[in-house]
Coordinates of C-alpha atoms and ligand atoms in Angstrom, one line a residue:
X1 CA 0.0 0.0 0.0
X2 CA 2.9 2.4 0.8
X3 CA 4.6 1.6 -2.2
X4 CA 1.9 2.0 -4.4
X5 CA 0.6 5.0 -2.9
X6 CA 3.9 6.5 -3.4
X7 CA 4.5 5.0 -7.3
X8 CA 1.2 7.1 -8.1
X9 CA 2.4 9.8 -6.2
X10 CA 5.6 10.6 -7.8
X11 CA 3.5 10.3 -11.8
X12 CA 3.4 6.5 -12.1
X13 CA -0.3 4.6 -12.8
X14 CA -0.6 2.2 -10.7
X15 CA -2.6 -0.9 -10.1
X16 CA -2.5 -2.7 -6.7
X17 CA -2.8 -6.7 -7.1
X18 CA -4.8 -7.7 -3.4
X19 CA -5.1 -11.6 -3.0
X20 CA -7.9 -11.3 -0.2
X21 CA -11.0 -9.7 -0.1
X22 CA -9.9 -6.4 1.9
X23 CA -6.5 -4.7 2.4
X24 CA -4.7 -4.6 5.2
X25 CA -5.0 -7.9 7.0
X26 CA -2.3 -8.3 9.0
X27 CA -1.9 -4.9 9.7
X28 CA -5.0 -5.3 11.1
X29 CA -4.2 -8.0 13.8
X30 CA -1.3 -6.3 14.6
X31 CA -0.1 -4.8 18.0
X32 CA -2.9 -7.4 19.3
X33 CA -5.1 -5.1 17.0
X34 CA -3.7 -2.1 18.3
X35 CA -0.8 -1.9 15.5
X36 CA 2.6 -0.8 17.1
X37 CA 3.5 0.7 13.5
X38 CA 7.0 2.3 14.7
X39 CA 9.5 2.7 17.5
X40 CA 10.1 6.0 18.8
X41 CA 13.9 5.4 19.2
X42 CA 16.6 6.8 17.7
X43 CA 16.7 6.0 14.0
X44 CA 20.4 5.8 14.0
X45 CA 19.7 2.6 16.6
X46 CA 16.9 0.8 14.3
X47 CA 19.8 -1.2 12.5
X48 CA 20.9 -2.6 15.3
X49 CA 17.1 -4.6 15.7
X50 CA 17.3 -6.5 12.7
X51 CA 19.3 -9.5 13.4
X52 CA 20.6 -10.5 10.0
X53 CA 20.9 -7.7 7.5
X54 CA 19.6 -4.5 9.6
X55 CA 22.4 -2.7 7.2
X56 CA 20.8 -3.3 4.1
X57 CA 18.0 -0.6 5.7
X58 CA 20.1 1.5 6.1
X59 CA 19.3 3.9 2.9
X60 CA 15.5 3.2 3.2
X61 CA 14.8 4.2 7.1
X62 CA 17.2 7.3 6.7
X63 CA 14.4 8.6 3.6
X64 CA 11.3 7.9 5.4
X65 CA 12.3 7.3 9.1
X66 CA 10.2 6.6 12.2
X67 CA 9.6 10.4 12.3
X68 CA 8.5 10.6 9.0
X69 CA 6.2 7.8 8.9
X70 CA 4.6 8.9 12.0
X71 CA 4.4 12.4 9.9
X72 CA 2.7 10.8 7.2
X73 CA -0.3 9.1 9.3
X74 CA -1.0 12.4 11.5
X75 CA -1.6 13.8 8.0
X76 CA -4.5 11.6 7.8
X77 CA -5.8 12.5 11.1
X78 CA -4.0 9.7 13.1
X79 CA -2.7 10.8 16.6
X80 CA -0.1 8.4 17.9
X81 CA 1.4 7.9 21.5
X82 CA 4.5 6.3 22.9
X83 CA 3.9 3.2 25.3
X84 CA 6.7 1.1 27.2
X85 CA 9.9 0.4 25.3
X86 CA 8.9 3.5 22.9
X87 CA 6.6 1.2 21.0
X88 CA 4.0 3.8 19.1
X89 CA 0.4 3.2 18.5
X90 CA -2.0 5.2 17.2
X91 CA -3.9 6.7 20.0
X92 CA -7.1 5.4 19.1
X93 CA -6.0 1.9 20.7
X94 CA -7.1 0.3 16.8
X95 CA -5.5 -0.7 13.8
X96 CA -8.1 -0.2 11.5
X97 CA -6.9 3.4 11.9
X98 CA -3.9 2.4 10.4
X99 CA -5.5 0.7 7.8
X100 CA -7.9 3.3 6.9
X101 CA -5.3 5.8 6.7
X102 CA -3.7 4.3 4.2
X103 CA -6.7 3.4 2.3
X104 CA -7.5 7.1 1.8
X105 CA -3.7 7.1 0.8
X106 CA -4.2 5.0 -2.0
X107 CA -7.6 6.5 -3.0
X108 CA -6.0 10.6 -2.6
X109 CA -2.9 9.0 -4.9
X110 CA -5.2 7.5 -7.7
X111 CA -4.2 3.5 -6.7
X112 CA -7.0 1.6 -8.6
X113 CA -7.3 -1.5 -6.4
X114 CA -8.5 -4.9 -7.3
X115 CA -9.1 -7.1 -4.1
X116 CA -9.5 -10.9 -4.8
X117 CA -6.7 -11.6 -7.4
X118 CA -3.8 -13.2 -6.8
X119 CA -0.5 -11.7 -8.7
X120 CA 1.2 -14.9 -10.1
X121 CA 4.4 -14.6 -12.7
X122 CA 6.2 -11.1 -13.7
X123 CA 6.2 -11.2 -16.9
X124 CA 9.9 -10.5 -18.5
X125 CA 11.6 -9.8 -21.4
X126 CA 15.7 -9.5 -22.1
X127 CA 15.6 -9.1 -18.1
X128 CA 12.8 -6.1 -18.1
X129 CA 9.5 -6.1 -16.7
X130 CA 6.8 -6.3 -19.0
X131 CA 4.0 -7.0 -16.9
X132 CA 1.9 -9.2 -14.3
X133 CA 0.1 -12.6 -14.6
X134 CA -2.6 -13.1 -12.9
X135 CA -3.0 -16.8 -11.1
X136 CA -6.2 -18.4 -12.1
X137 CA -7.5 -16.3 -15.1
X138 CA -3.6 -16.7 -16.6
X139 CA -4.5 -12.8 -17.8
X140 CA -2.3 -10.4 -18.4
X141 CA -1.7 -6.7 -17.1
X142 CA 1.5 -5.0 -19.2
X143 CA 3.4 -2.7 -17.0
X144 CA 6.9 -1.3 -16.8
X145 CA 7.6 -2.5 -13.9
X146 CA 6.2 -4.9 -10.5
X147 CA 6.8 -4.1 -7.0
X148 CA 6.2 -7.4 -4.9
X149 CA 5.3 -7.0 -1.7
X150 CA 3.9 -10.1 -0.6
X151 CA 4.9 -10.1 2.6
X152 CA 6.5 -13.6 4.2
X153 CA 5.5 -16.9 4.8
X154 CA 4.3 -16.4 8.3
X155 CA 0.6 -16.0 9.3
X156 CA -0.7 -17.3 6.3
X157 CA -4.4 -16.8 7.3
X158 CA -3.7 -12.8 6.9
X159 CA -3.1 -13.6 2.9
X160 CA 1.1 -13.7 3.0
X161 CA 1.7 -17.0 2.1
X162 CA 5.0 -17.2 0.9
X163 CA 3.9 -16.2 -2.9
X164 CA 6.9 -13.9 -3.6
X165 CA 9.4 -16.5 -3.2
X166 CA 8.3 -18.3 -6.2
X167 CA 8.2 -15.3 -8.0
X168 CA 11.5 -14.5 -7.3
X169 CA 12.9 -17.7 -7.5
X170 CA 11.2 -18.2 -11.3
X171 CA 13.4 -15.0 -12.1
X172 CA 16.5 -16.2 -10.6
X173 CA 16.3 -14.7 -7.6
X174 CA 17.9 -16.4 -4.3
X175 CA 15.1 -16.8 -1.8
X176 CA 17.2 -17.2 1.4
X177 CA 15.0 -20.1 3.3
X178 CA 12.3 -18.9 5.3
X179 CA 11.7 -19.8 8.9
X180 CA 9.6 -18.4 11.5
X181 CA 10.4 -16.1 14.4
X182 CA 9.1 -14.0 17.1
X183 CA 7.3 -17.3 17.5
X184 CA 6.2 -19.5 20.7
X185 CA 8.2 -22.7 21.5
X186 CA 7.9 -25.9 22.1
X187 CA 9.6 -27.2 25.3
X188 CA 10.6 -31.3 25.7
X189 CA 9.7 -30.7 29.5
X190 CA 5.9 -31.3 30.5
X191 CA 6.3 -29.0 33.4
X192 CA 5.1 -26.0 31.9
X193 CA 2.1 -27.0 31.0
X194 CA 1.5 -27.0 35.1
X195 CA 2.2 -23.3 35.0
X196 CA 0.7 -22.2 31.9
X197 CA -0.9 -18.9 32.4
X198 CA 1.7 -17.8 34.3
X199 CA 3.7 -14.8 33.4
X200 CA 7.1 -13.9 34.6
X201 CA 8.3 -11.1 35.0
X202 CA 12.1 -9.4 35.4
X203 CA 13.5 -12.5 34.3
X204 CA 16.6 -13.8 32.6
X205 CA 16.6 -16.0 29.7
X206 CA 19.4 -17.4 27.7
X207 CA 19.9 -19.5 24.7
X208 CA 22.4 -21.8 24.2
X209 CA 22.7 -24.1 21.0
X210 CA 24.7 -27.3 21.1
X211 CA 26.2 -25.8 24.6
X212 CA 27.4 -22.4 23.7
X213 CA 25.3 -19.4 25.1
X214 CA 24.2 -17.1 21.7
X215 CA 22.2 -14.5 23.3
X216 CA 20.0 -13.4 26.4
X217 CA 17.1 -11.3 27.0
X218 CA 15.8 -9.8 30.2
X219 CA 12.2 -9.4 30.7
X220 CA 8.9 -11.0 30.9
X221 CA 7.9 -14.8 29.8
X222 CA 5.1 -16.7 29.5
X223 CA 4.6 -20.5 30.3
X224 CA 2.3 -22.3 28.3
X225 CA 0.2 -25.4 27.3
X226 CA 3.4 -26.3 24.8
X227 CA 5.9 -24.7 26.1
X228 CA 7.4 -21.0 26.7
X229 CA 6.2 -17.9 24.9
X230 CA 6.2 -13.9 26.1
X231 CA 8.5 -10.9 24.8
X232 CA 12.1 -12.4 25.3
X233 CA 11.2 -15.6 24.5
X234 CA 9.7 -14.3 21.5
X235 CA 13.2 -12.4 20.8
X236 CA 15.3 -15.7 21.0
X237 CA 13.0 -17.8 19.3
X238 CA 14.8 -16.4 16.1
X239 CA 18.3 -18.1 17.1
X240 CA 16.1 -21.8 18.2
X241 CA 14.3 -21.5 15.0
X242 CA 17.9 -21.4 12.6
X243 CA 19.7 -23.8 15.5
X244 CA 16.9 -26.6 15.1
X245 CA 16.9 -26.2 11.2
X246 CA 19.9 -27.5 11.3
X247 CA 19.4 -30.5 13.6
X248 CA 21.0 -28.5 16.4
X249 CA 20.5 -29.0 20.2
X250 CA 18.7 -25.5 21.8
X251 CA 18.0 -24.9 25.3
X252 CA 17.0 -22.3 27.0
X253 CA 17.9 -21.4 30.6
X254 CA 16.1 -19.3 32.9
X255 CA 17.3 -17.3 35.6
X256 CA 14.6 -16.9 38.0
X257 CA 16.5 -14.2 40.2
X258 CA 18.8 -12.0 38.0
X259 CA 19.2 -9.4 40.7
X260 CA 21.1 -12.4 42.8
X261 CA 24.5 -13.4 42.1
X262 CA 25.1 -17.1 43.2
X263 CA 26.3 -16.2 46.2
X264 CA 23.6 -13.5 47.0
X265 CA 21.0 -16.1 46.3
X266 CA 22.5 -18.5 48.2
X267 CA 23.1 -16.2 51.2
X268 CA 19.3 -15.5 50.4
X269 CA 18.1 -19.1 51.1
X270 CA 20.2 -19.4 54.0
X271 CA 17.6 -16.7 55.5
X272 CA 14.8 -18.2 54.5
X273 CA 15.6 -21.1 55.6
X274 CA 16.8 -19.7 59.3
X275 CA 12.8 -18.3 59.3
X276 CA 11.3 -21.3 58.3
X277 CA 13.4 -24.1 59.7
X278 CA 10.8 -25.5 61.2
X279 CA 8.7 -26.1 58.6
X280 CA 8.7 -28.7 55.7
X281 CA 10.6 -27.8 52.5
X282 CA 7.4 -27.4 49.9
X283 CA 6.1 -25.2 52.3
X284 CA 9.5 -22.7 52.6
X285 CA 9.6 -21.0 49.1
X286 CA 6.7 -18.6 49.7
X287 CA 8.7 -15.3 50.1
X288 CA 10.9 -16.8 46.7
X289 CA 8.6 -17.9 43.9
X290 CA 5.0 -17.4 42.9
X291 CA 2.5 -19.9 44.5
X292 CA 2.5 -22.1 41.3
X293 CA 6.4 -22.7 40.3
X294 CA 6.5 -23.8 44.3
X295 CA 5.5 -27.5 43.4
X296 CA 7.2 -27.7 40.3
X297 CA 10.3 -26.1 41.4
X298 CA 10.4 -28.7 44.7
X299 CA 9.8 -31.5 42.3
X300 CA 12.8 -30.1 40.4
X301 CA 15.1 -30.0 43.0
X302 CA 15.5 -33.7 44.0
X303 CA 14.6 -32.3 47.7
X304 CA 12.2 -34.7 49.1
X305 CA 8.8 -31.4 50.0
X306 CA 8.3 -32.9 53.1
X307 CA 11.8 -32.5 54.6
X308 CA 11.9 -30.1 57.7
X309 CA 14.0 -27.0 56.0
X310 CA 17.0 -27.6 59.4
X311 CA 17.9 -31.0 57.6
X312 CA 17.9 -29.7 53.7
X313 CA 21.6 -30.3 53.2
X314 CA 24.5 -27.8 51.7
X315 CA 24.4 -30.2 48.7
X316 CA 21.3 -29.6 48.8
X317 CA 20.4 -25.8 49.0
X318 CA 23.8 -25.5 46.5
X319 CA 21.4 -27.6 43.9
X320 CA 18.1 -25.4 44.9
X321 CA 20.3 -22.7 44.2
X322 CA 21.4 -23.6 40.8
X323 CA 18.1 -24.6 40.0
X324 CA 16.6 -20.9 40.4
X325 CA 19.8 -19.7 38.3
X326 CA 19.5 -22.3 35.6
X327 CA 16.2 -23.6 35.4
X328 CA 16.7 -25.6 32.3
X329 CA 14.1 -26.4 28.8
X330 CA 15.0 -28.7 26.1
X331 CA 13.7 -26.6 22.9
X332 CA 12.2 -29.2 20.6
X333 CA 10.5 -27.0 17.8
X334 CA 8.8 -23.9 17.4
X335 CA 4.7 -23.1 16.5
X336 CA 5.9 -22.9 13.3
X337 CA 4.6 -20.4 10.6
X338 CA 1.1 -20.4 11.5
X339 CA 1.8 -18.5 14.7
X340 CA 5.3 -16.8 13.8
X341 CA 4.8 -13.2 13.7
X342 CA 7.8 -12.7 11.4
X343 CA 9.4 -14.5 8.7
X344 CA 13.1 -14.8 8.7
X345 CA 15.2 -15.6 5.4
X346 CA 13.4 -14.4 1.7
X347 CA 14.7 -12.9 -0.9
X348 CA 18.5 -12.7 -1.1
X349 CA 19.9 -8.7 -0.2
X350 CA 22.5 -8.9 -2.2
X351 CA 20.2 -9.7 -5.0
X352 CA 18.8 -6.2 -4.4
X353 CA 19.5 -2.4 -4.7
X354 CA 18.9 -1.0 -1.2
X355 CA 19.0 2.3 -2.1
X356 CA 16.1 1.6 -4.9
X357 CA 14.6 -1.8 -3.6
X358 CA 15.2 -2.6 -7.7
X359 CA 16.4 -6.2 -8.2
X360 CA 20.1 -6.3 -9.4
X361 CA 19.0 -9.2 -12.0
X362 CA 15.5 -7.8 -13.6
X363 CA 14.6 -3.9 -14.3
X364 CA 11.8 -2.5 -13.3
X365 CA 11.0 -5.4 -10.1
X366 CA 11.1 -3.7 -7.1
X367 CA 11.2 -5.5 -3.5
X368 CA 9.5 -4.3 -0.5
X369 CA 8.8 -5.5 2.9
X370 CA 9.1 -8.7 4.5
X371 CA 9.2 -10.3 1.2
X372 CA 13.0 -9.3 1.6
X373 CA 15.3 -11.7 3.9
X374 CA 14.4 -8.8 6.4
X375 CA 13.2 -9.7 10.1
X376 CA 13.2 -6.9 13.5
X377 CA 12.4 -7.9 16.9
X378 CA 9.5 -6.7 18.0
X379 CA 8.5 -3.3 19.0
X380 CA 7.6 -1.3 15.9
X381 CA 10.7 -2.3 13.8
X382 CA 9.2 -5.3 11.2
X383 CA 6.2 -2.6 10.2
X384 CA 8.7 0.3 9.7
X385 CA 11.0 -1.8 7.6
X386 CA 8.1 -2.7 5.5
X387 CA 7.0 1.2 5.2
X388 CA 10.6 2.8 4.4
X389 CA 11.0 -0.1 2.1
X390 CA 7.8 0.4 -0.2
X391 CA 8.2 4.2 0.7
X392 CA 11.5 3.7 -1.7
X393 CA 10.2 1.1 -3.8
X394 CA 7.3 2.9 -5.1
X395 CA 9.3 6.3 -5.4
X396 CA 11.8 4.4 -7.3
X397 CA 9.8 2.7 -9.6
X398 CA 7.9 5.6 -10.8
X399 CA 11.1 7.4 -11.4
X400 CA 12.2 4.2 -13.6
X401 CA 9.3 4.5 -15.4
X402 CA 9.9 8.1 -15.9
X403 CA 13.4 7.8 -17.2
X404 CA 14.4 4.2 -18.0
X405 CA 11.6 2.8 -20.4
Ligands
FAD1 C1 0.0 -11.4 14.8 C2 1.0 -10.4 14.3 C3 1.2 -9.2 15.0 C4 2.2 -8.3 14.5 N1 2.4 -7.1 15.2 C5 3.3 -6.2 14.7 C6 3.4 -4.9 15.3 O1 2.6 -4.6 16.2 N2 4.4 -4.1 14.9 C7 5.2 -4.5 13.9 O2 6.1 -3.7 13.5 N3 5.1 -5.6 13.2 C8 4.1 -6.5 13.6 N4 3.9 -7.7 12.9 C9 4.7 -7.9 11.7 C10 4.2 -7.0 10.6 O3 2.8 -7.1 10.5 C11 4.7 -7.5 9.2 O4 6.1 -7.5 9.3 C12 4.3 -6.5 8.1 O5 2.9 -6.5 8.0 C13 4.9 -6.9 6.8 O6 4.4 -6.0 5.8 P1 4.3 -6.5 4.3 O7 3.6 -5.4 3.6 O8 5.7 -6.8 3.8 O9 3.5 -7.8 4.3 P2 2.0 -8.1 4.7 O10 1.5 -7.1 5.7 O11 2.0 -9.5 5.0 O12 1.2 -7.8 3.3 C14 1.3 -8.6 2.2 C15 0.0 -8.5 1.4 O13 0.3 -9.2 0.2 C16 -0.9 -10.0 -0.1 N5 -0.4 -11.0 -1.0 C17 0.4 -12.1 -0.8 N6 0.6 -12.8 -1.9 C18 -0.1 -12.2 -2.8 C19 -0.4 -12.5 -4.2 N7 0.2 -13.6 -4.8 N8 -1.2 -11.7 -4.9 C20 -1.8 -10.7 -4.4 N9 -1.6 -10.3 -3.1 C21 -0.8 -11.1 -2.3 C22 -1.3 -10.5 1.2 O14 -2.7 -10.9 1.2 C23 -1.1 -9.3 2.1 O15 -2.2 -8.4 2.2 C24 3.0 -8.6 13.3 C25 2.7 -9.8 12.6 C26 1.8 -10.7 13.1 C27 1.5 -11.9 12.3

């Protein structure tokens, strides 16, 4: 939509391909239907929160930044605010905002829109666009030139069902593999399904593939029917989902009190324990964990829950300690693309022009969003990639148009 908004803008005519029956679909669930569409952060950081090829951005984000995107919806009457972490949503609390905004957009730019079609092959002649199949009528359109934005492979239901990658890869494009991430996982552990519900907050949580440590996030979790889900668990899931690709062994650890150094934790217990020494061992954790983890944790720990706290040995409070540290999930899979929020891997970067989202191997096809092997954490970053890049895309492909054919 931003790409063909701006195509039309800058003198192109422009027809925008829709495969479901209304615009905007994902968009729409976004946010939890509240549509985080930016980060107010520093643009000069945004790089940094796309694990992969956040560089590649680099040309796109500094001509239509977070500023300027947030510029460009207030100028259809949408007032934004900044929440926790300097996520933005549009103050109305809805996406549809969002949605309507840029429907106007494409209406005030003179986008014809046909909903219900599904783009199929670009047509191409000595490596130039010539114009756009269309899947089941086999018609079709002539044009200069094809900006895919088909999004990923992730959420299918929302329309964005991997579709570009076979374009691309009928052209000769490299489609990087796509997996999913920001996505729940599964755990080998049964435990959690005890606890699911629960949320965590303030926590630690690393990942470690085949024994090596590759990143950790501090924050809030969720435990879950299947597993372990929330914000950093979301944020790693990217690293499990590449790991078990490859028939690598993930885990994550979690460390329950962060604040605590071993030795502080330990020191901790040993007060706790002085307060309640009286009492059996399932029933001393109160002023530690919430009321649920208690039994699982006890279970954990080998200690027998009906030991009076004055006989848990050093052994043993050394192991309860470690426990809290290191409490430890086999990652077996992920949800997969069904509930991944972003795809990682698509088309190859190198493959395309990132300061005119044109493909180095076709004229006139243009790349935009998360089509391209592209993927932020979350907080803002995945929609703004997707609006710089078809902010550039469509401005670049009208100005082909203009001068090149
Ligand atoms: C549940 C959920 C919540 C999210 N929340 C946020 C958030 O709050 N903030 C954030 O920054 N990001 C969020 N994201 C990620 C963000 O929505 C996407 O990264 C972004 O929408 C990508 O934009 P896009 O235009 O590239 O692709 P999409 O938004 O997926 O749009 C692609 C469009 O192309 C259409 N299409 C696909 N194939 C064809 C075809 N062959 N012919 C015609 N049309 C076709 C699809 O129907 C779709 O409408 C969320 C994602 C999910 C799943």
């Amino acid at each position: 939509m931003m790409a063909a908004g701006q195509a039309a803008v800058h003198g192109s005519e422009v027809v925008l391909i829709e495969k479901m029956k209304r615009l905007g679909s994902k968009i729409a669930i976004s946010g939890k239907g509240r549509c985080n569409l930016t980060n107010a952060g520093d643009i000069a950081d945004f790089i940094s929160y796309y694990p992969g090829n956040g560089k590649f951005l680099f040309a796109s984000l500094k001509e239509f930044d977070n500023q300027a995107l947030i510029g460009f919806f207030k100028g259809y009457g949408v007032k934004t605010k900044i929440e926790r972490g300097a996520r933005v949503f549009p103050e109305a609390d809805d996406s549809e905002v969002i949605v309507n905004a840029l429907k106007q957009f494409l209406g005030d730019a003179g986008v014809k829109v046909i909903l219900g079609q599904t783009a199929g092959r670009v047509i191409t002649e000595d490596q130039k666009v010539r114009g756009l199949e269309l899947k089941l009528s086999h018609e079709v359109l002539p044009a200069d030139a094809v900006i895919v934005a088909t999004g990923g492979a992730s959420f299918p239901r929302t329309g964005s069902a991997g579709d570009g990658y076979a374009i691309a890869e009928e052209l000769g494009h490299k489609v990087i593999h796509p997996l999913p991430a920001l996505v729940p996982v599964r755990t080998l552990e049964q435990w959690p399904e005890q606890l699911q519900g629960l949320t965590l907050k303030n926590v630690n949580a690393s990942i470690w593939v085949e024994g090596k440590k590759k990143a950790e996030e501090f924050g809030e979790m969720l435990f879950t029917h299947f597993g372990i889900s929330g914000p950093i668990i979301l944020t790693l899931s990217r690293t499990a989902s590449h790991a078990l690709s490859v028939g690598q062994n993930v885990e994550i650890r979690i460390d329950l009190k962060p604040a605590l150094s071993y030795e502080q934790l330990d020191l901790r217990l040993q007060r706790d324990f002085e307060k309640y020494q009286n009492k059996q061992f399932k029933n001393a954790l109160e002023d530690l964990l919430p009321k649920s983890m208690i039994p699982v944790i006890v279970a954990l720990s080998q200690i027998h829950p009906e030991k009076a706290i004055h006989q848990v040995s050093k052994t043993e409070r050394t192991r309860l300690c470690r426990l809290l540290k290191e409490l430890l999930l086999h990652i077996t899979g992920t949800l997969g693309m069904g509930a991944a929020i972003v795809t990682s891997g698509g088309i190859d970067v190198k493959q395309i022009n990132p300061s005119t989202m044109e493909s180095r191997l076709i004229r006139g096809l243009f790349w935009a969003g998360e089509v391209i092997d592209i993927d932020g954490v979350t907080g803002g970053y995945n929609l703004q990639a997707a609006f710089s890049t078809g902010f550039k895309a469509g401005k670049a492909a009208a100005h082909y148009v203009r001068t090149a054919v």
